[in-house]
Coordinates of C-alpha atoms (C1' of nucleotides) in Angstrom, one line a residue:
Chain I
X265 CA 17.3 -5.7 -19.3
X266 CA 17.6 -7.0 -22.8
X267 CA 17.5 -10.6 -21.5
X268 CA 16.7 -13.1 -24.3
X269 CA 13.4 -15.0 -24.0
X270 CA 14.5 -18.6 -24.8
X271 CA 11.0 -20.1 -24.1
X272 CA 11.9 -21.8 -20.8
X273 CA 13.6 -18.9 -19.3
X274 CA 13.3 -18.4 -15.6
X275 CA 12.1 -15.0 -14.7
X276 CA 12.6 -12.8 -11.7
X277 CA 9.6 -11.4 -9.8
X278 CA 10.1 -8.0 -11.4
X279 CA 10.0 -9.4 -14.9
X280 CA 6.9 -11.4 -14.1
X281 CA 5.3 -8.3 -12.7
X282 CA 6.1 -6.5 -16.0
X283 CA 4.6 -9.4 -18.1
X284 CA 1.5 -9.9 -16.0
X285 CA 0.7 -6.4 -15.0
X286 CA 0.6 -7.5 -11.3
X287 CA 2.8 -5.6 -8.8
X288 CA 5.6 -7.5 -7.2
X289 CA 3.7 -7.0 -3.9
X290 CA 0.7 -8.6 -5.5
X291 CA 2.8 -11.5 -6.8
X292 CA 4.1 -12.2 -3.3
X293 CA 0.6 -11.8 -1.9
X294 CA -0.9 -14.2 -4.4
X295 CA 1.8 -16.7 -3.5
X296 CA 1.2 -16.4 0.2
X297 CA -2.5 -16.9 -0.4
X298 CA -1.9 -20.1 -2.2
X299 CA -3.1 -18.9 -5.6
X300 CA -0.1 -20.4 -7.5
X301 CA -0.2 -24.0 -8.7
X302 CA 3.3 -25.1 -7.8
X303 CA 5.5 -23.5 -5.2
X304 CA 7.8 -21.1 -6.9
X305 CA 11.5 -22.2 -7.2
X306 CA 14.1 -20.1 -5.6
X307 CA 17.7 -19.2 -6.5
X308 CA 20.4 -20.2 -4.0
X309 CA 20.1 -16.7 -2.7
X310 CA 16.4 -17.1 -2.0
X311 CA 15.1 -15.1 -4.9
X312 CA 12.0 -16.3 -6.7
X313 CA 12.4 -17.8 -10.2
X314 CA 9.2 -18.1 -12.1
X315 CA 8.8 -20.6 -15.0
X316 CA 6.8 -19.8 -18.2
X317 CA 4.3 -22.2 -16.6
X318 CA 3.8 -19.9 -13.7
X319 CA 3.5 -16.9 -16.0
X320 CA 0.8 -18.6 -18.1
X321 CA -1.1 -19.5 -15.0
X322 CA -0.8 -15.9 -13.7
X323 CA -2.0 -14.6 -17.0
X324 CA -5.1 -16.7 -16.7
X325 CA -5.5 -15.5 -13.1
X326 CA -5.3 -11.9 -14.2
X327 CA -8.1 -12.5 -16.7
X328 CA -10.3 -14.2 -14.2
X329 CA -9.7 -11.5 -11.6
X330 CA -10.2 -8.7 -14.1
X331 CA -13.6 -10.2 -14.8
X332 CA -14.4 -10.3 -11.1
X333 CA -13.6 -13.8 -9.9
X334 CA -12.9 -13.6 -6.2
X335 CA -9.5 -14.7 -5.0
X336 CA -11.2 -17.5 -3.0
X337 CA -12.4 -19.1 -6.2
X338 CA -9.1 -18.6 -7.9
X339 CA -7.5 -20.4 -4.9
X340 CA -10.0 -23.2 -5.2
X341 CA -9.2 -23.5 -8.9
X342 CA -5.5 -23.6 -8.1
X343 CA -6.1 -26.3 -5.5
X344 CA -7.9 -28.4 -8.1
X345 CA -5.0 -28.1 -10.5
X346 CA -2.6 -28.8 -7.7
X347 CA -4.4 -32.1 -7.0
X348 CA -3.5 -33.2 -10.5
X349 CA -5.6 -35.0 -13.1
X350 CA -9.0 -36.5 -12.3
X351 CA -11.0 -33.5 -11.4
X352 CA -11.3 -31.8 -14.7
X353 CA -15.1 -31.8 -14.5
X354 CA -14.9 -29.7 -11.4
X355 CA -12.5 -27.3 -13.0
X356 CA -14.8 -27.0 -16.0
X357 CA -17.7 -26.4 -13.7
X358 CA -15.9 -23.6 -11.9
X359 CA -14.9 -21.9 -15.1
X360 CA -18.3 -22.3 -16.7
X361 CA -20.1 -20.8 -13.7
X362 CA -17.8 -17.9 -13.9
X363 CA -18.3 -17.5 -17.6
X364 CA -22.0 -17.2 -16.9
X365 CA -21.4 -14.6 -14.3
X366 CA -19.3 -12.7 -16.8
X367 CA -22.1 -12.9 -19.3
X368 CA -24.6 -11.5 -16.8
X369 CA -22.1 -8.8 -15.9
X370 CA -21.8 -7.8 -19.6
X371 CA -25.6 -7.6 -19.9
X372 CA -25.9 -5.5 -16.8
X373 CA -23.2 -3.2 -18.0
X374 CA -24.9 -2.8 -21.3
X375 CA -28.1 -1.8 -19.5
X376 CA -26.2 0.7 -17.4
X377 CA -24.6 2.0 -20.6
X378 CA -27.9 2.6 -22.2
X379 CA -29.2 4.5 -19.1
X380 CA -26.1 6.6 -19.1
X381 CA -26.3 7.2 -22.8
X382 CA -29.9 8.3 -22.4
X383 CA -28.9 10.8 -19.7
X384 CA -26.0 12.0 -21.7
X385 CA -28.5 12.6 -24.5
X386 CA -30.8 14.6 -22.2
X387 CA -27.9 16.9 -21.3
X388 CA -26.6 17.2 -24.8
X389 CA -30.0 18.1 -26.1
X390 CA -30.4 20.6 -23.3
X391 CA -27.1 22.2 -24.2
X392 CA -27.9 22.3 -27.9
X393 CA -31.1 24.2 -27.2
X394 CA -29.5 26.6 -24.9
X395 CA -30.6 27.1 -21.3
X396 CA -34.2 25.9 -21.5
X397 CA -35.1 25.0 -18.0
X398 CA -33.6 23.8 -14.8
X399 CA -33.1 20.3 -15.7
X400 CA -33.6 18.5 -12.4
X401 CA -33.1 21.4 -10.2
X402 CA -34.8 20.6 -7.0
X403 CA -33.8 23.9 -5.5
X404 CA -36.5 25.5 -7.6
Chain L
X146 CA -48.4 -2.4 3.3
X147 CA -50.6 -1.9 0.3
X148 CA -50.0 1.8 0.2
X149 CA -51.2 3.4 -3.0
X150 CA -48.6 5.0 -5.3
X151 CA -50.2 8.3 -6.2
X152 CA -47.2 9.6 -8.2
X153 CA -46.0 12.2 -5.6
X154 CA -46.1 9.9 -2.7
X155 CA -43.6 10.4 0.0
X156 CA -41.8 7.2 0.9
X157 CA -40.1 5.9 4.0
X158 CA -36.5 4.7 4.0
X159 CA -37.6 1.1 3.9
X160 CA -39.8 1.6 0.9
X161 CA -37.0 3.4 -0.9
X162 CA -34.7 0.6 0.0
X163 CA -37.1 -1.8 -1.6
X164 CA -37.5 0.2 -4.8
X165 CA -33.9 1.0 -5.3
X166 CA -32.3 -2.2 -4.1
X167 CA -30.1 -0.3 -1.7
X168 CA -30.1 -1.2 2.0
X169 CA -31.5 1.3 4.5
X170 CA -27.9 1.4 5.8
X171 CA -26.6 2.3 2.4
X172 CA -29.3 5.0 2.0
X173 CA -28.3 6.7 5.3
X174 CA -24.7 6.3 4.4
X175 CA -25.3 7.9 0.9
X176 CA -27.0 10.8 2.6
X177 CA -24.2 11.4 5.1
X178 CA -21.8 11.3 2.2
X179 CA -23.6 14.0 0.4
X180 CA -24.7 11.9 -2.5
X181 CA -28.2 13.1 -2.6
X182 CA -29.1 16.3 -4.4
X183 CA -31.5 17.9 -2.0
X184 CA -31.6 17.2 1.7
X185 CA -34.2 14.7 2.5
X186 CA -37.3 16.0 4.2
X187 CA -38.3 14.6 7.6
X188 CA -41.6 14.0 9.3
X189 CA -42.3 15.8 12.6
X190 CA -40.9 12.8 14.3
X191 CA -37.6 13.0 12.4
X192 CA -38.2 10.1 9.9
X193 CA -36.9 10.5 6.4
X194 CA -39.5 11.1 3.7
X195 CA -38.3 10.6 0.2
X196 CA -39.9 12.2 -2.8
X197 CA -40.2 10.4 -6.2
X198 CA -37.4 12.9 -7.2
X199 CA -35.1 11.4 -4.7
X200 CA -36.0 7.9 -5.9
X201 CA -35.3 8.8 -9.5
X202 CA -31.9 10.2 -8.5
X203 CA -31.1 7.1 -6.5
X204 CA -32.1 4.9 -9.4
X205 CA -29.6 6.7 -11.5
X206 CA -27.0 6.5 -8.8
X207 CA -27.6 2.7 -8.6
X208 CA -26.9 2.4 -12.3
X209 CA -23.8 4.5 -12.1
X210 CA -22.5 2.6 -9.1
X211 CA -23.4 -0.8 -10.7
X212 CA -21.2 0.2 -13.6
X213 CA -18.3 1.1 -11.3
X214 CA -18.5 4.8 -10.8
X215 CA -16.8 5.6 -7.5
X216 CA -18.9 7.3 -4.8
X217 CA -16.6 10.3 -5.0
X218 CA -17.7 10.9 -8.6
X219 CA -21.3 10.4 -7.7
X220 CA -20.8 13.0 -5.0
X221 CA -19.3 15.4 -7.5
X222 CA -22.2 14.9 -9.8
X223 CA -24.7 15.5 -7.0
X224 CA -22.8 18.7 -6.2
X225 CA -23.1 19.9 -9.7
X226 CA -26.8 19.3 -9.7
X227 CA -27.1 20.9 -6.4
X228 CA -25.5 24.1 -7.7
X229 CA -28.4 24.4 -10.1
X230 CA -28.5 25.3 -13.8
X231 CA -25.4 26.6 -15.6
X232 CA -23.0 23.7 -15.3
X233 CA -24.7 21.2 -17.6
X234 CA -21.6 20.9 -19.7
X235 CA -19.7 19.7 -16.7
X236 CA -22.4 17.2 -15.9
X237 CA -22.3 16.0 -19.4
X238 CA -18.6 15.6 -19.3
X239 CA -18.7 13.6 -16.2
X240 CA -21.3 11.2 -17.5
X241 CA -19.6 10.9 -20.9
X242 CA -16.3 10.1 -19.4
X243 CA -18.0 7.4 -17.4
X244 CA -19.8 6.1 -20.4
X245 CA -16.4 5.6 -22.1
X246 CA -15.2 3.8 -19.1
X247 CA -18.2 1.5 -19.2
X248 CA -17.5 0.8 -22.9
X249 CA -13.9 0.0 -22.1
X250 CA -15.1 -2.3 -19.3
X251 CA -17.5 -4.1 -21.6
X252 CA -14.7 -4.6 -24.1
X253 CA -12.4 -5.9 -21.4
X254 CA -15.0 -8.3 -20.1
X255 CA -15.6 -9.6 -23.6
X256 CA -12.0 -10.3 -23.9
X257 CA -12.0 -12.1 -20.6
X258 CA -15.0 -14.0 -21.6
X259 CA -13.3 -15.3 -24.7
X260 CA -10.2 -16.4 -22.8
X261 CA -12.4 -18.2 -20.3
X262 CA -14.5 -19.7 -23.1
X263 CA -11.4 -21.0 -24.7
X264 CA -10.2 -22.6 -21.5
X265 CA -13.6 -24.1 -20.9
X266 CA -13.3 -25.5 -24.4
X267 CA -9.9 -27.1 -23.5
X268 CA -11.4 -28.8 -20.5
X269 CA -14.6 -29.9 -22.3
X270 CA -12.5 -31.4 -25.1
X271 CA -10.3 -33.1 -22.6
X272 CA -13.3 -34.6 -20.9
X273 CA -14.9 -35.7 -24.1
X274 CA -11.8 -37.6 -25.1
X275 CA -11.5 -39.2 -21.8
X276 CA -8.4 -38.8 -19.7
X277 CA -5.8 -38.1 -22.2
X278 CA -3.0 -36.4 -20.4
X279 CA -2.2 -34.3 -17.3
X280 CA -3.6 -31.1 -18.5
X281 CA -1.4 -28.6 -16.8
X282 CA -0.2 -30.8 -14.1
X283 CA 3.1 -29.3 -12.9
X284 CA 3.5 -32.0 -10.3
X285 CA 4.5 -34.3 -13.2
Chain A
dG225 C1' 35.7 -3.5 -2.2
dC226 C1' 31.9 -0.4 -2.9
dT227 C1' 27.7 1.2 -4.7
dT228 C1' 23.3 0.5 -6.5
dG229 C1' 19.2 -1.5 -7.2
dA230 C1' 16.3 -5.5 -7.0
dT231 C1' 14.6 -8.8 -3.7
dC232 C1' 13.8 -10.9 0.7
dT233 C1' 10.5 -11.4 5.2
dA234 C1' 6.9 -10.4 8.5
dG235 C1' 3.6 -7.6 9.5
dA236 C1' 1.3 -3.1 9.7
dC237 C1' -1.5 -0.3 7.0
dC238 C1' -4.8 1.4 3.4
dT239 C1' -9.1 2.3 0.5
dC240 C1' -13.6 1.4 -0.6
dA241 C1' -18.2 0.8 0.2
dC242 C1' -20.7 -0.5 3.2
dT243 C1' -22.6 -2.9 7.6
dC244 C1' -23.5 -3.2 12.2
dC245 C1' -24.2 -1.7 17.0
dA246 C1' -26.0 0.6 21.2
dG247 C1' -29.3 3.0 22.9
dC248 C1' -32.8 5.6 21.9
dT249 C1' -37.6 7.3 19.6
dC250 C1' -41.7 6.9 16.7
dG251 C1' -46.0 5.1 15.4
dT252 C1' -49.4 1.7 14.5
dA253 C1' -52.1 -2.6 15.8
dG254 C1' -54.5 -4.9 19.3
Chain K
dC49 C1' -51.7 0.9 27.5
dT50 C1' -48.5 -2.2 25.7
dA51 C1' -45.8 -4.4 22.2
dC52 C1' -43.2 -4.3 18.5
dG53 C1' -41.2 -3.2 14.3
dA54 C1' -39.2 0.5 11.8
dG55 C1' -36.3 4.5 12.2
dC56 C1' -33.0 7.7 14.4
dT57 C1' -27.7 8.9 15.6
dG58 C1' -22.7 8.6 15.9
dG59 C1' -19.3 5.8 15.6
dA60 C1' -17.0 1.4 15.3
dG61 C1' -16.3 -2.8 12.5
dT62 C1' -16.0 -5.6 8.2
dG63 C1' -14.1 -7.9 4.0
dA64 C1' -11.7 -7.8 -0.2
dG65 C1' -7.7 -6.9 -2.3
dG66 C1' -3.9 -5.3 -2.1
dT67 C1' 0.1 -1.8 -0.7
dC68 C1' 3.8 -0.2 2.1
dT69 C1' 7.6 -0.3 5.6
dA70 C1' 11.7 -1.6 7.9
dG71 C1' 15.6 -3.7 7.9
dA72 C1' 18.4 -7.1 5.9
dT73 C1' 20.4 -9.7 1.7
dC74 C1' 21.8 -10.5 -3.0
dA75 C1' 24.0 -9.7 -7.4
dA76 C1' 26.1 -6.9 -11.0
dG77 C1' 29.0 -3.1 -12.5
dC78 C1' 32.9 -0.2 -11.7

DNA sequence: GCTTGATCTAGACCTCACTCCAGCTCGTAG
DNA sequence: CTACGAGCTGGAGTGAGGTCTAGATCAAGC
């Protein structure tokens, strides 16, 4: 608590959890799954010490996951980065494909939203008029 | 094949699957889980016959699911409708809460999109300039 | 030194939303 | 009549994405 953040501070797993919104369980899980770019350094006592690098990467991961990128793709991306320079075109492709999926997802959600809004309108109107008729009452 | 659609046509499970995009497995599963409003009628031989009513309901269900409503909520909604008139306010509430979640989801996705787009831009620029430097290469 | 709380490991377990299977029946085309 | 595909049931299995447990260790404060 109250630890200064001097830019290249090493963080404990708990602190990283706090900053990324991932649970400590999830952080260890991601590491086991090879989703991190470099292996995490450890203290002499074996505790993980994350660099701001790791945290930045994790923050990107969180955004990608949040938008539905599967862990497998994340892992592939991490592997590309791990391989070092030279495959930027592949990384770009991976991200761009995902961006298109996100766009499609947004469009789909907007359509859902409008269907739901329409139905909400139906009920709202029904309520405003008082009990008019058994709205969709197949028991009738 | 080539069956006419005379508005109150009874449909087989396969036809409903086709029209809703749900698998026949999913349709039976939804029924077992109590997600349908009325019980599905059967032929003398025990085959399901869906009414256009059922199909409309399922189409709404699909939109709700697509936008992330859990099956449990869908079930609750179905129960409210099954109970008949009188609880429209509750139904409205349920839908409206969901609509708000969808709105939040859209906003979150838009934020993800912009993060991704930014990263895509970073790579694109890097590629346009030729190999400038090890973009995020922690092995260095 | 002792207590307390954060971390460690390996591995079991969980939820969700289906999906598939075995073994049977139905119904239509030839 | 025979074939064959579509449908039936109950229950087991799947895959993604974590979450939790047990039992031990580490590190900081008193």
